Tab-separated table of C-alpha atoms and ligand atoms in Angstrom:
chain	number	residue	atom	x	y	z
D	1	MET	CA	-18.603	17.306	17.426
D	2	PHE	CA	-18.187	14.374	16.405
D	3	VAL	CA	-20.115	13.106	14.441
D	4	THR	CA	-20.752	16.251	13.224
D	5	ARG	CA	-17.406	16.520	11.621
D	6	LYS	CA	-17.241	12.356	11.252
D	7	THR	CA	-20.396	13.119	8.729
D	8	LEU	CA	-18.612	16.632	6.561
D	9	LEU	CA	-15.548	13.909	6.473
D	10	ALA	CA	-17.682	11.934	4.800
D	11	SER	CA	-18.972	14.021	2.796
D	12	ALA	CA	-16.393	15.668	1.393
D	13	ILE	CA	-14.666	11.729	1.238
D	14	ALA	CA	-17.631	11.377	-1.895
D	15	ALA	CA	-17.600	15.044	-2.988
D	16	ALA	CA	-13.591	13.870	-3.442
D	17	LEU	CA	-14.724	10.708	-5.072
D	18	THR	CA	-16.512	12.461	-7.756
D	19	VAL	CA	-15.082	14.747	-8.838
D	20	ALA	CA	-11.176	13.835	-7.662
D	21	SER	CA	-9.998	16.919	-6.260
D	22	PRO	CA	-7.099	16.559	-4.573
D	23	LEU	CA	-8.204	16.640	-0.778
D	24	ALA	CA	-6.962	13.356	0.894
D	25	GLN	CA	-3.159	15.369	0.306
D	26	SER	CA	-4.022	17.837	3.041
D	27	TRP	CA	-4.959	14.931	5.062
D	28	GLY	CA	-3.096	13.265	8.246
D	29	PRO	CA	-0.941	13.389	9.655
D	30	GLU	CA	-0.766	9.097	10.675
D	31	ALA	CA	-2.262	6.851	9.970
D	32	LYS	CA	-3.560	4.885	12.394
D	33	HIS	CA	-5.852	2.386	10.675
D	34	ILE	CA	-3.701	0.822	6.611
D	35	ILE	CA	-5.998	-0.925	4.233
D	36	LEU	CA	-3.736	-2.064	1.332
D	37	LEU	CA	-5.517	-3.510	-2.080
D	38	ILE	CA	-3.674	-6.431	-4.004
D	39	GLY	CA	-4.916	-6.967	-7.300
D	40	ASP	CA	-2.546	-9.860	-8.143
D	41	GLY	CA	-0.672	-9.249	-10.982
D	42	MET	CA	-2.968	-6.755	-12.749
D	43	ASN	CA	-2.000	-3.541	-14.446
D	44	ILE	CA	-3.722	-1.069	-16.399
D	45	GLU	CA	-5.012	-2.798	-19.555
D	46	HIS	CA	-5.950	-5.617	-16.804
D	47	GLU	CA	-8.213	-2.772	-15.593
D	48	ILE	CA	-9.533	-1.352	-18.730
D	49	ALA	CA	-11.414	-4.534	-20.341
D	50	ALA	CA	-12.640	-4.602	-16.993
D	51	SER	CA	-14.215	-1.478	-16.778
D	52	ARG	CA	-15.203	-1.449	-20.078
D	53	TYR	CA	-17.425	-5.318	-19.322
D	54	LEU	CA	-18.941	-2.629	-16.195
D	55	TYR	CA	-19.626	0.674	-17.690
D	56	GLY	CA	-18.492	0.746	-21.024
D	57	SER	CA	-16.222	3.295	-20.299
D	58	ASP	CA	-11.800	2.976	-19.933
D	59	LEU	CA	-11.308	4.286	-15.916
D	60	GLY	CA	-14.825	3.636	-13.667
D	61	LEU	CA	-13.572	0.995	-11.194
D	62	SER	CA	-14.133	1.869	-7.704
D	63	PHE	CA	-10.634	2.810	-7.041
D	64	HIS	CA	-9.960	4.486	-10.371
D	65	ARG	CA	-11.137	7.472	-8.097
D	66	LEU	CA	-9.077	7.647	-5.329
D	67	PRO	CA	-6.658	10.716	-5.463
D	68	TYR	CA	-3.169	8.786	-5.810
D	69	LYS	CA	-2.692	7.551	-9.039
D	70	GLY	CA	1.162	6.350	-9.331
D	71	ASN	CA	3.843	3.962	-11.271
D	72	VAL	CA	5.210	1.895	-9.826
D	73	ALA	CA	8.783	-0.861	-10.949
D	74	THR	CA	8.166	-3.916	-9.425
D	75	TRP	CA	11.355	-6.063	-10.765
D	76	ASP	CA	12.675	-8.117	-7.545
D	77	VAL	CA	16.519	-9.736	-7.512
D	78	SER	CA	16.563	-12.054	-9.435
D	79	THR	CA	15.451	-9.568	-12.716
D	80	TYR	CA	18.301	-6.866	-11.487
D	81	LYS	CA	20.770	-10.083	-11.658
D	82	TYR	CA	19.181	-10.805	-15.304
D	83	TRP	CA	19.953	-8.110	-16.332
D	84	SER	CA	23.348	-7.400	-14.259
D	85	GLY	CA	25.429	-10.594	-14.969
D	86	GLY	CA	24.926	-12.190	-11.595
D	87	VAL	CA	26.343	-8.927	-9.446
D	88	TYR	CA	23.331	-7.442	-6.961
D	89	ASP	CA	24.984	-5.195	-4.709
D	90	PRO	CA	21.722	-3.625	-2.560
D	91	ASN	CA	24.154	-0.304	-1.732
D	92	ALA	CA	25.197	0.680	-4.597
D	93	ILE	CA	21.528	-0.103	-6.790
D	94	VAL	CA	21.553	1.401	-10.364
D	95	PRO	CA	17.654	1.229	-10.649
D	96	SER	CA	17.238	0.865	-14.633
D	97	LEU	CA	19.204	-2.331	-14.367
D	98	GLY	CA	15.846	-4.105	-12.780
D	99	TYR	CA	13.264	-1.584	-14.862
D	100	ASP	CA	15.252	0.586	-17.476
D	101	PRO	CA	12.383	3.418	-18.384
D	102	ASP	CA	13.840	4.164	-22.121
D	103	LYS	CA	12.863	0.783	-23.419
D	104	GLY	CA	9.840	-0.204	-20.805
D	105	GLY	CA	8.339	2.998	-20.992
D	106	ALA	CA	8.102	6.183	-17.768
D	107	ARG	CA	4.384	5.141	-18.241
D	108	PRO	CA	2.743	1.383	-19.084
D	109	TYR	CA	0.588	0.996	-22.329
D	110	PRO	CA	-1.793	2.063	-23.055
D	111	LEU	CA	-1.055	5.506	-20.601
D	112	GLY	CA	2.374	6.095	-22.083
D	113	PRO	CA	2.919	4.678	-26.292
D	114	GLU	CA	4.667	1.135	-26.707
D	115	LEU	CA	8.721	1.907	-27.322
D	116	PRO	CA	10.148	-0.108	-30.629
D	117	GLY	CA	11.296	-3.230	-28.534
D	118	SER	CA	9.746	-3.432	-25.018
D	119	GLU	CA	7.825	-6.357	-26.159
D	120	ALA	CA	10.661	-8.305	-26.051
D	121	TYR	CA	11.924	-6.619	-23.031
D	122	LEU	CA	9.388	-6.814	-20.287
D	123	LYS	CA	8.792	-10.262	-20.633
D	124	ALA	CA	12.414	-11.364	-20.618
D	125	LYS	CA	12.011	-11.333	-16.229
D	126	ALA	CA	10.070	-10.508	-13.714
D	127	THR	CA	9.346	-10.611	-10.424
D	128	ASP	CA	7.186	-13.037	-8.132
D	129	SER	CA	4.494	-12.127	-5.900
D	130	ALA	CA	6.822	-13.382	-3.119
D	131	SER	CA	9.058	-11.244	-3.633
D	132	ALA	CA	6.537	-8.478	-4.559
D	133	ALA	CA	5.140	-8.175	-1.074
D	134	THR	CA	8.555	-8.657	0.336
D	135	ALA	CA	9.953	-5.628	-1.298
D	136	TRP	CA	6.411	-3.568	0.182
D	137	ALA	CA	5.801	-5.729	3.809
D	138	THR	CA	9.755	-5.117	4.383
D	139	GLY	CA	11.081	-2.280	2.424
D	140	TYR	CA	14.347	-5.250	0.916
D	141	LYS	CA	14.609	-6.465	-1.769
D	142	THR	CA	14.749	-10.042	-2.496
D	143	ASP	CA	14.930	-12.973	-4.400
D	144	ASP	CA	12.033	-15.154	-6.399
D	145	GLY	CA	10.397	-17.229	-3.844
D	146	ASN	CA	11.752	-16.148	-0.459
D	147	LEU	CA	9.335	-14.885	2.038
D	148	ALA	CA	10.153	-11.931	4.409
D	149	TRP	CA	13.620	-13.549	3.939
D	150	LEU	CA	17.190	-11.730	2.954
D	151	PRO	CA	18.020	-12.093	-1.076
D	152	GLY	CA	21.112	-14.904	-1.288
D	153	ASP	CA	19.200	-17.542	1.689
D	154	PRO	CA	21.170	-16.309	4.480
D	155	GLU	CA	20.320	-18.437	8.259
D	156	GLY	CA	18.578	-16.262	10.288
D	157	GLY	CA	17.907	-13.844	7.031
D	158	ALA	CA	14.030	-13.344	8.727
D	159	LEU	CA	12.942	-9.709	7.781
D	160	LYS	CA	10.483	-7.964	9.757
D	161	THR	CA	7.251	-7.354	7.957
D	162	VAL	CA	4.976	-3.918	8.143
D	163	ALA	CA	3.292	-6.070	9.949
D	164	GLU	CA	4.727	-7.383	12.609
D	165	GLN	CA	6.959	-3.368	13.600
D	166	LEU	CA	4.026	-1.878	13.421
D	167	ARG	CA	2.080	-4.792	15.662
D	168	GLU	CA	4.884	-3.956	17.629
D	169	MET	CA	5.708	-0.675	17.612
D	170	LYS	CA	2.203	0.937	17.865
D	171	GLY	CA	-0.299	-1.950	19.195
D	172	TYR	CA	-2.294	-2.571	15.699
D	173	ALA	CA	-4.110	-5.378	15.057
D	174	ILE	CA	-3.370	-7.468	11.860
D	175	GLY	CA	-4.611	-9.707	9.489
D	176	VAL	CA	-4.384	-11.541	5.606
D	177	VAL	CA	-6.922	-12.401	3.741
D	178	SER	CA	-7.197	-14.053	0.278
D	179	THR	CA	-8.375	-15.206	-2.871
D	180	VAL	CA	-6.353	-18.110	-3.087
D	181	PRO	CA	-4.861	-20.642	-0.333
D	182	PHE	CA	-3.996	-18.224	2.932
D	183	THR	CA	-0.218	-20.074	2.415
D	184	HIS	CA	0.015	-18.791	-0.457
D	185	ALA	CA	3.316	-15.675	-1.257
D	186	THR	CA	1.039	-12.405	-0.593
D	187	PRO	CA	-0.482	-13.587	1.967
D	188	ALA	CA	2.465	-14.819	3.751
D	189	ALA	CA	4.874	-12.746	3.025
D	190	HIS	CA	2.851	-10.303	5.814
D	191	VAL	CA	2.587	-13.203	8.357
D	192	SER	CA	5.166	-15.337	8.070
D	193	HIS	CA	8.915	-15.569	6.898
D	194	ASN	CA	10.510	-17.985	4.798
D	195	LYS	CA	13.466	-19.386	1.840
D	196	SER	CA	10.614	-21.135	0.090
D	197	ARG	CA	6.990	-19.861	-0.624
D	198	ASN	CA	6.673	-23.505	-1.394
D	199	ASN	CA	6.981	-24.349	1.898
D	200	TYR	CA	3.038	-24.479	2.815
D	201	HIS	CA	2.801	-27.217	5.885
D	202	ALA	CA	5.481	-24.611	7.175
D	203	ILE	CA	3.802	-20.978	5.867
D	204	GLY	CA	0.393	-22.219	7.755
D	205	THR	CA	1.772	-23.301	11.927
D	206	GLU	CA	3.922	-20.525	11.496
D	207	ILE	CA	0.757	-17.560	10.850
D	208	LEU	CA	-1.356	-19.349	12.555
D	209	THR	CA	0.217	-20.924	15.778
D	210	VAL	CA	4.147	-18.463	16.008
D	211	THR	CA	2.714	-15.343	14.195
D	212	LYS	CA	-1.757	-15.470	15.126
D	213	PRO	CA	-2.388	-12.610	13.567
D	214	GLU	CA	-6.025	-10.834	15.091
D	215	VAL	CA	-7.620	-11.744	11.141
D	216	VAL	CA	-7.240	-14.650	8.937
D	217	ILE	CA	-9.596	-15.588	5.728
D	218	GLY	CA	-8.597	-16.712	2.455
D	219	GLY	CA	-8.362	-19.843	0.899
D	220	GLY	CA	-7.013	-23.526	1.006
D	221	HIS	CA	-9.704	-25.182	3.001
D	222	PRO	CA	-8.826	-29.362	2.065
D	223	GLY	CA	-11.986	-29.764	1.131
D	224	ASN	CA	-15.640	-31.203	1.551
D	225	ASP	CA	-15.094	-35.003	0.165
D	226	GLY	CA	-14.212	-37.615	2.091
D	227	THR	CA	-10.900	-36.945	0.878
D	228	PRO	CA	-8.851	-34.387	1.467
D	229	THR	CA	-6.037	-33.130	0.308
D	230	PHE	CA	-3.618	-30.555	2.611
D	231	ASN	CA	-1.789	-28.966	-0.246
D	232	TYR	CA	-1.729	-25.122	1.371
D	233	ILE	CA	-2.562	-26.528	5.159
D	234	SER	CA	-1.137	-29.397	7.619
D	235	GLY	CA	-2.976	-31.894	8.554
D	236	THR	CA	-2.016	-31.307	11.805
D	237	ASP	CA	-3.691	-27.821	11.727
D	238	TYR	CA	-6.675	-28.217	10.402
D	239	ASP	CA	-7.461	-30.604	12.782
D	240	ASN	CA	-5.853	-28.788	15.850
D	241	PHE	CA	-8.238	-26.098	14.276
D	242	LYS	CA	-11.773	-28.049	13.784
D	243	ALA	CA	-11.442	-29.752	16.635
D	244	GLY	CA	-11.521	-27.011	19.055
D	245	ALA	CA	-7.240	-26.766	20.467
D	246	HIS	CA	-7.002	-23.946	19.027
D	247	ALA	CA	-10.901	-22.349	20.681
D	248	ALA	CA	-9.654	-19.762	24.402
D	249	GLU	CA	-8.038	-17.401	21.132
D	250	TYR	CA	-9.515	-18.452	17.376
D	251	VAL	CA	-13.501	-17.990	16.362
D	252	PHE	CA	-13.131	-20.986	13.252
D	253	VAL	CA	-15.266	-21.232	10.983
D	254	GLU	CA	-14.587	-22.641	7.335
D	255	ARG	CA	-17.025	-23.210	3.998
D	256	ALA	CA	-19.476	-26.432	4.642
D	257	PRO	CA	-21.808	-27.528	2.252
D	258	GLY	CA	-25.086	-25.658	0.993
D	259	VAL	CA	-23.457	-22.936	3.306
D	260	ASP	CA	-23.796	-19.190	2.978
D	261	GLY	CA	-20.561	-18.342	3.582
D	262	GLY	CA	-20.298	-14.726	3.105
D	263	VAL	CA	-23.211	-14.924	5.750
D	264	SER	CA	-21.159	-17.698	7.683
D	265	VAL	CA	-17.693	-15.106	8.023
D	266	LEU	CA	-19.306	-11.941	8.658
D	267	ALA	CA	-21.255	-14.817	12.086
D	268	ALA	CA	-18.445	-15.970	12.120
D	269	ALA	CA	-16.933	-12.198	12.261
D	270	GLN	CA	-19.494	-10.572	15.361
D	271	GLN	CA	-18.974	-13.320	16.978
D	272	ALA	CA	-15.068	-12.483	17.151
D	273	VAL	CA	-16.195	-8.875	18.283
D	274	MET	CA	-18.450	-10.315	20.647
D	275	GLU	CA	-15.828	-13.037	22.649
D	276	GLY	CA	-12.904	-10.417	22.041
D	277	LYS	CA	-11.387	-12.706	19.481
D	278	LYS	CA	-9.296	-13.500	16.711
D	279	LEU	CA	-11.236	-14.865	13.337
D	280	PHE	CA	-9.744	-18.010	10.992
D	281	GLY	CA	-11.639	-18.736	7.889
D	282	LEU	CA	-10.998	-21.370	5.745
D	283	PHE	CA	-12.350	-21.013	2.097
D	284	GLY	CA	-10.966	-21.575	-1.024
D	285	MET	CA	-10.540	-25.443	-2.371
D	286	GLU	CA	-11.819	-24.629	-6.647
D	287	GLY	CA	-8.934	-26.880	-8.140
D	288	GLY	CA	-5.763	-25.095	-6.734
D	289	GLY	CA	-7.841	-24.335	-3.050
D	290	ASN	CA	-9.109	-20.709	-4.222
D	291	PHE	CA	-12.391	-19.233	-4.134
D	292	ASP	CA	-14.189	-19.978	-6.779
D	293	SER	CA	-13.965	-17.093	-9.258
D	294	PRO	CA	-16.515	-15.061	-10.316
D	295	GLU	CA	-17.613	-15.761	-13.200
D	296	PRO	CA	-18.657	-12.550	-16.154
D	297	ASN	CA	-22.071	-13.343	-18.800
D	298	ASP	CA	-22.006	-12.413	-22.303
D	299	LEU	CA	-24.361	-9.924	-22.792
D	300	PRO	CA	-24.299	-7.343	-24.940
D	301	ALA	CA	-25.152	-3.231	-22.618
D	302	THR	CA	-25.917	-5.580	-19.368
D	303	PRO	CA	-22.726	-6.411	-17.885
D	304	LEU	CA	-23.427	-9.117	-15.967
D	305	VAL	CA	-20.918	-10.586	-12.841
D	306	SER	CA	-22.135	-13.928	-11.326
D	307	GLN	CA	-20.622	-16.094	-8.058
D	308	ALA	CA	-20.196	-19.610	-9.520
D	309	THR	CA	-21.498	-20.250	-5.457
D	310	ARG	CA	-22.321	-19.358	-2.416
D	311	GLU	CA	-19.774	-21.077	-0.584
D	312	ASN	CA	-17.272	-18.998	-0.944
D	313	PRO	CA	-17.450	-15.713	0.505
D	314	SER	CA	-16.438	-12.400	-1.995
D	315	PHE	CA	-13.719	-11.164	-1.921
D	316	ALA	CA	-15.304	-8.292	-0.411
D	317	GLU	CA	-17.565	-10.288	1.796
D	318	ALA	CA	-13.671	-11.547	3.372
D	319	THR	CA	-12.263	-7.882	3.464
D	320	LEU	CA	-15.304	-6.778	5.544
D	321	ALA	CA	-15.316	-9.700	8.199
D	322	ALA	CA	-11.155	-8.363	8.209
D	323	LEU	CA	-12.206	-4.462	8.874
D	324	LYS	CA	-14.962	-6.136	11.246
D	325	VAL	CA	-12.725	-7.316	13.691
D	326	LEU	CA	-9.651	-5.593	13.324
D	327	SER	CA	-11.465	-2.462	13.795
D	328	GLN	CA	-12.276	-3.266	17.648
D	329	ASP	CA	-8.609	-2.020	18.775
D	330	PRO	CA	-8.606	1.639	19.715
D	331	ASP	CA	-4.337	0.708	19.004
D	332	GLY	CA	-4.627	0.624	14.977
D	333	LEU	CA	-5.427	-1.584	12.741
D	334	PHE	CA	-2.761	-3.323	9.388
D	335	LEU	CA	-5.249	-5.024	6.553
D	336	MET	CA	-3.680	-6.781	3.556
D	337	ALA	CA	-6.275	-7.828	1.620
D	338	GLU	CA	-5.810	-10.104	-2.011
D	339	GLN	CA	-8.364	-11.040	-4.614
D	340	GLY	CA	-5.401	-13.307	-5.900
D	341	ASP	CA	-7.142	-15.110	-9.387
D	342	VAL	CA	-6.473	-11.735	-11.205
D	343	ASP	CA	-3.023	-13.852	-11.554
D	344	TRP	CA	-4.450	-16.889	-12.182
D	345	ALA	CA	-6.657	-15.945	-14.816
D	346	ASN	CA	-3.301	-13.735	-16.232
D	347	HIS	CA	-1.379	-17.412	-16.853
D	348	ALA	CA	-4.121	-19.344	-18.412
D	349	ASN	CA	-4.584	-15.983	-20.626
D	350	ASP	CA	-8.390	-16.237	-19.448
D	351	PHE	CA	-9.976	-13.209	-20.068
D	352	GLN	CA	-13.217	-14.307	-18.807
D	353	ARG	CA	-12.472	-14.767	-15.337
D	354	MET	CA	-10.780	-12.155	-15.317
D	355	VAL	CA	-13.669	-9.971	-15.492
D	356	GLY	CA	-14.810	-11.565	-13.101
D	357	THR	CA	-11.516	-11.517	-10.409
D	358	MET	CA	-11.459	-7.654	-11.354
D	359	LYS	CA	-15.250	-6.532	-10.261
D	360	ASP	CA	-14.933	-8.912	-7.178
D	361	LEU	CA	-11.921	-6.241	-6.276
D	362	HIS	CA	-13.912	-3.532	-8.211
D	363	ASP	CA	-16.302	-4.617	-5.501
D	364	GLY	CA	-13.991	-4.858	-2.241
D	365	VAL	CA	-12.604	-1.025	-2.472
D	366	GLN	CA	-15.735	-0.303	-3.420
D	367	ALA	CA	-17.261	-1.826	0.534
D	368	VAL	CA	-13.183	-0.660	1.808
D	369	ILE	CA	-14.651	3.061	0.990
D	370	ASP	CA	-17.668	2.388	1.932
D	371	PHE	CA	-16.912	1.024	5.579
D	372	VAL	CA	-14.642	3.931	6.356
D	373	ASN	CA	-16.924	5.785	4.839
D	374	GLN	CA	-19.645	4.938	7.796
D	375	PRO	CA	-20.141	8.265	10.153
D	376	GLY	CA	-20.345	7.268	14.166
D	377	ASP	CA	-17.173	5.147	14.640
D	378	ALA	CA	-13.263	5.655	14.491
D	379	VAL	CA	-12.511	5.143	11.086
D	380	HIS	CA	-12.744	7.260	9.083
D	381	TRP	CA	-10.130	9.855	5.853
D	382	GLY	CA	-8.219	11.793	9.581
D	383	ASN	CA	-6.589	8.811	9.987
D	384	THR	CA	-7.062	5.885	7.290
D	385	LEU	CA	-4.782	5.646	3.966
D	386	LEU	CA	-5.639	3.381	1.519
D	387	ILE	CA	-3.567	2.064	-1.182
D	388	VAL	CA	-4.576	-0.485	-4.092
D	389	HIS	CA	-1.755	-1.868	-5.836
D	390	SER	CA	-0.522	-4.947	-7.939
D	391	ASP	CA	2.602	-6.867	-6.573
D	392	HIS	CA	3.312	-7.594	-10.542
D	393	SER	CA	2.012	-8.117	-14.574
D	394	ASN	CA	0.958	-10.736	-15.953
D	395	SER	CA	0.379	-11.844	-19.234
D	396	TYR	CA	1.155	-8.313	-21.763
D	397	MET	CA	-2.478	-8.421	-22.752
D	398	ARG	CA	-3.869	-5.695	-25.263
D	399	ASN	CA	-7.475	-4.189	-25.671
D	400	LYS	CA	-7.278	-4.916	-30.103
D	401	ALA	CA	-11.393	-3.822	-30.373
D	402	ARG	CA	-13.308	-1.285	-27.868
D	403	MET	CA	-15.585	-3.183	-26.596
D	404	PRO	CA	-18.864	-2.060	-25.822
D	405	ALA	CA	-20.709	-2.545	-21.771
D	406	GLY	CA	-21.715	-6.808	-21.045
D	407	ASP	CA	-19.432	-8.141	-24.546
D	408	LEU	CA	-16.759	-10.386	-23.950
D	409	PRO	CA	-14.512	-11.011	-26.974
D	410	THR	CA	-14.512	-14.928	-28.439
D	411	GLN	CA	-13.105	-16.977	-26.689
D	412	VAL	CA	-11.684	-21.032	-27.229
D	413	GLY	CA	-11.199	-22.723	-23.696
D	414	VAL	CA	-14.083	-20.320	-21.423
D	415	GLY	CA	-13.599	-22.390	-17.980
D	416	SER	CA	-11.219	-25.025	-19.405
D	417	CYS	CA	-7.558	-23.531	-19.667
D	418	GLY	CA	-5.450	-22.896	-17.224
D	419	TYR	CA	-4.390	-25.774	-14.488
D	420	GLY	CA	-1.172	-26.831	-16.348
D	421	GLY	CA	-3.864	-26.897	-20.285
D	422	PRO	CA	-3.035	-24.105	-22.718
D	423	ALA	CA	-4.017	-20.954	-22.619
D	424	CYS	CA	-7.405	-19.046	-23.560
D	425	THR	CA	-6.764	-18.136	-26.925
D	426	TYR	CA	-9.465	-15.264	-29.643
D	427	PRO	CA	-10.030	-15.765	-32.916
D	428	ASP	CA	-12.228	-13.079	-33.485
D	429	GLY	CA	-8.424	-10.915	-32.196
D	430	GLU	CA	-10.631	-8.810	-30.259
D	431	VAL	CA	-7.571	-9.436	-27.269
D	432	THR	CA	-4.708	-10.063	-28.010
D	433	TYR	CA	-1.726	-11.840	-25.250
D	434	GLY	CA	1.609	-11.588	-25.375
D	435	THR	CA	2.950	-14.577	-22.680
D	436	THR	CA	1.050	-17.253	-19.758
D	437	GLY	CA	4.003	-15.204	-17.020
D	438	HIS	CA	4.786	-13.123	-15.354
D	439	THR	CA	6.217	-9.245	-16.747
D	440	ASN	CA	7.569	-6.314	-15.635
D	441	GLU	CA	5.482	-3.778	-16.841
D	442	LEU	CA	4.744	-1.337	-14.644
D	443	VAL	CA	1.356	-1.154	-12.494
D	444	ARG	CA	-0.686	1.402	-10.703
D	445	VAL	CA	-0.925	2.659	-7.310
D	446	TYR	CA	-4.001	3.942	-6.380
D	447	ALA	CA	-3.987	5.451	-2.804
D	448	LEU	CA	-6.203	7.704	-0.388
D	449	GLY	CA	-6.376	9.410	3.082
D	450	ALA	CA	-4.057	10.570	5.392
D	451	GLY	CA	-0.509	10.172	3.931
D	452	ALA	CA	-1.627	9.543	1.159
D	453	ASN	CA	0.682	12.728	0.105
D	454	LEU	CA	3.858	11.331	1.203
D	455	PHE	CA	3.191	9.084	-2.892
D	456	HIS	CA	5.163	11.950	-4.024
D	457	LYS	CA	8.071	12.927	-2.840
D	458	TYR	CA	9.144	9.326	-3.729
D	459	GLU	CA	8.276	10.236	-7.362
D	460	ASN	CA	11.437	11.136	-9.160
D	461	LYS	CA	13.581	9.344	-6.706
D	462	TRP	CA	15.269	6.719	-8.185
D	463	TYR	CA	13.928	7.801	-11.867
D	464	PRO	CA	14.813	10.841	-12.824
D	465	GLY	CA	12.711	13.203	-15.164
D	466	THR	CA	9.887	10.629	-14.537
D	467	ARG	CA	6.846	9.994	-12.009
D	468	ILE	CA	7.960	6.185	-10.961
D	469	LEU	CA	7.754	4.632	-8.008
D	470	ASP	CA	9.607	1.758	-5.975
D	471	ASN	CA	7.410	-1.524	-4.652
D	472	THR	CA	9.636	-0.528	-1.987
D	473	HIS	CA	8.198	3.296	-1.260
D	474	LEU	CA	5.267	0.910	-0.477
D	475	TYR	CA	6.582	0.589	2.863
D	476	HIS	CA	8.032	3.538	3.864
D	477	VAL	CA	4.578	5.472	2.566
D	478	MET	CA	2.650	2.491	5.453
D	479	MET	CA	5.771	3.174	8.069
D	480	GLU	CA	5.877	6.735	7.501
D	481	ALA	CA	2.237	7.071	7.455
D	482	ALA	CA	1.996	5.700	10.834
D	483	GLY	CA	4.286	7.848	12.284
D	484	GLU	CA	7.143	5.547	12.275
D	485	PRO	CA	9.056	6.535	8.865
D	486	GLN	CA	12.072	4.075	8.540
D	487	ALA	CA	15.468	4.179	6.513
D	488	SER	CA	15.624	2.137	3.126
D	489	PRO	CA	18.072	-0.998	3.865
D	490	LEU	CA	19.415	0.370	0.381
D	491	LYS	CA	21.496	2.790	-1.206
D	492	LEU	CA	21.486	4.208	-5.081
D	493	LYS	CA	25.381	4.021	-6.504
T	501	LIG	ZN1	1.062	-15.838	-10.739
């Protein structure tokens, strides 16, 4: 019986998650549900730091238990040109010009050694979130700042994204979630097309009135204090949603004073399901329009992360609301959900905030695993691919002291660093930071479910003698997992 088989799968996954068995490799073949969760600006040192704070051990986060684990090079066309003397030819790519394992390492530190001279090499030039998301969303490399648009900004250079293709070819419902503005680079690269990530109003209008994903949940709210700031959504789009101009198609929910955002976004999702509508949730409004980041407390042996406000949903709540709506579509779903504040914390070298945002991502991944594990529905590991990834590294952070659970380093500038101010500092040296910018360090990818084994076939392809993947390989894994393999537009020299 279906339910019995489902229950067996659920216990199989529970077993896989506790003993890290390679069960996923025998599952598949087709993923009807593709869930891509992103920690923006996250690398393995941040993962270890958050894991030590929460559990006192190095790799104890929810996504560390996924059976596929890999390392990904994240360079974009701007990085490549920096090292190649300004030349980029998609028909004659030399991967080591984008990322050279002999200079940066075949594995990210501390999984591999820190090579002499690697810090300067890795800090020299790195991708941004727009070109990184474009790589896995389209299979193309592009310039810094481009959203699903060809390098060099040609007219008509818009690229169809994985979300758009799966909707067109397979009828998938598509959605994006972010804890930073919904028009920010990572969500925008999946559901809009622009030569510049900074064109927030045009990006928002394209997302909400042209692409019209089944779910959009993110930051960018103009504020509730009577003097709205339309940084991330145009006044026209906001007013139209508020006045009900899109009510026939979308359930609209927004941050409201004294209202629990987790409850309201899930209630709106429930309403969208009942009425057969799409969902637009607009929250955030901390300094940059983002959700207020969770805050860890310095309580040795009793780790505790508090929410700054209940007016925003947590990353897990926003992601569950999206899945609730998207999973109604019998054809399948594509969801990209991003914890975007990991990157913002790292730009500020703000360790405490970084730990809070990592806990938020960790909880979101666990919520997705629990959602898929639920018996009695059509979403199970035999037809669902979960990928957890990061778009690029940031801050060249190094854990110098082994902090026990609940313990935080002595930090100067808690809550006040960043947003243009000075970065936080660590007088006792428990952690060090090498930059307030992105780095070209390898990032991790974790996967489970239908098609997760496809990652293996890209190892050793671009970087012989290593297991390093390229970020464009994620696009090909997702498309092939969905039963629609695509030829790469990139050729190696
Ligand atoms: Zn960044």
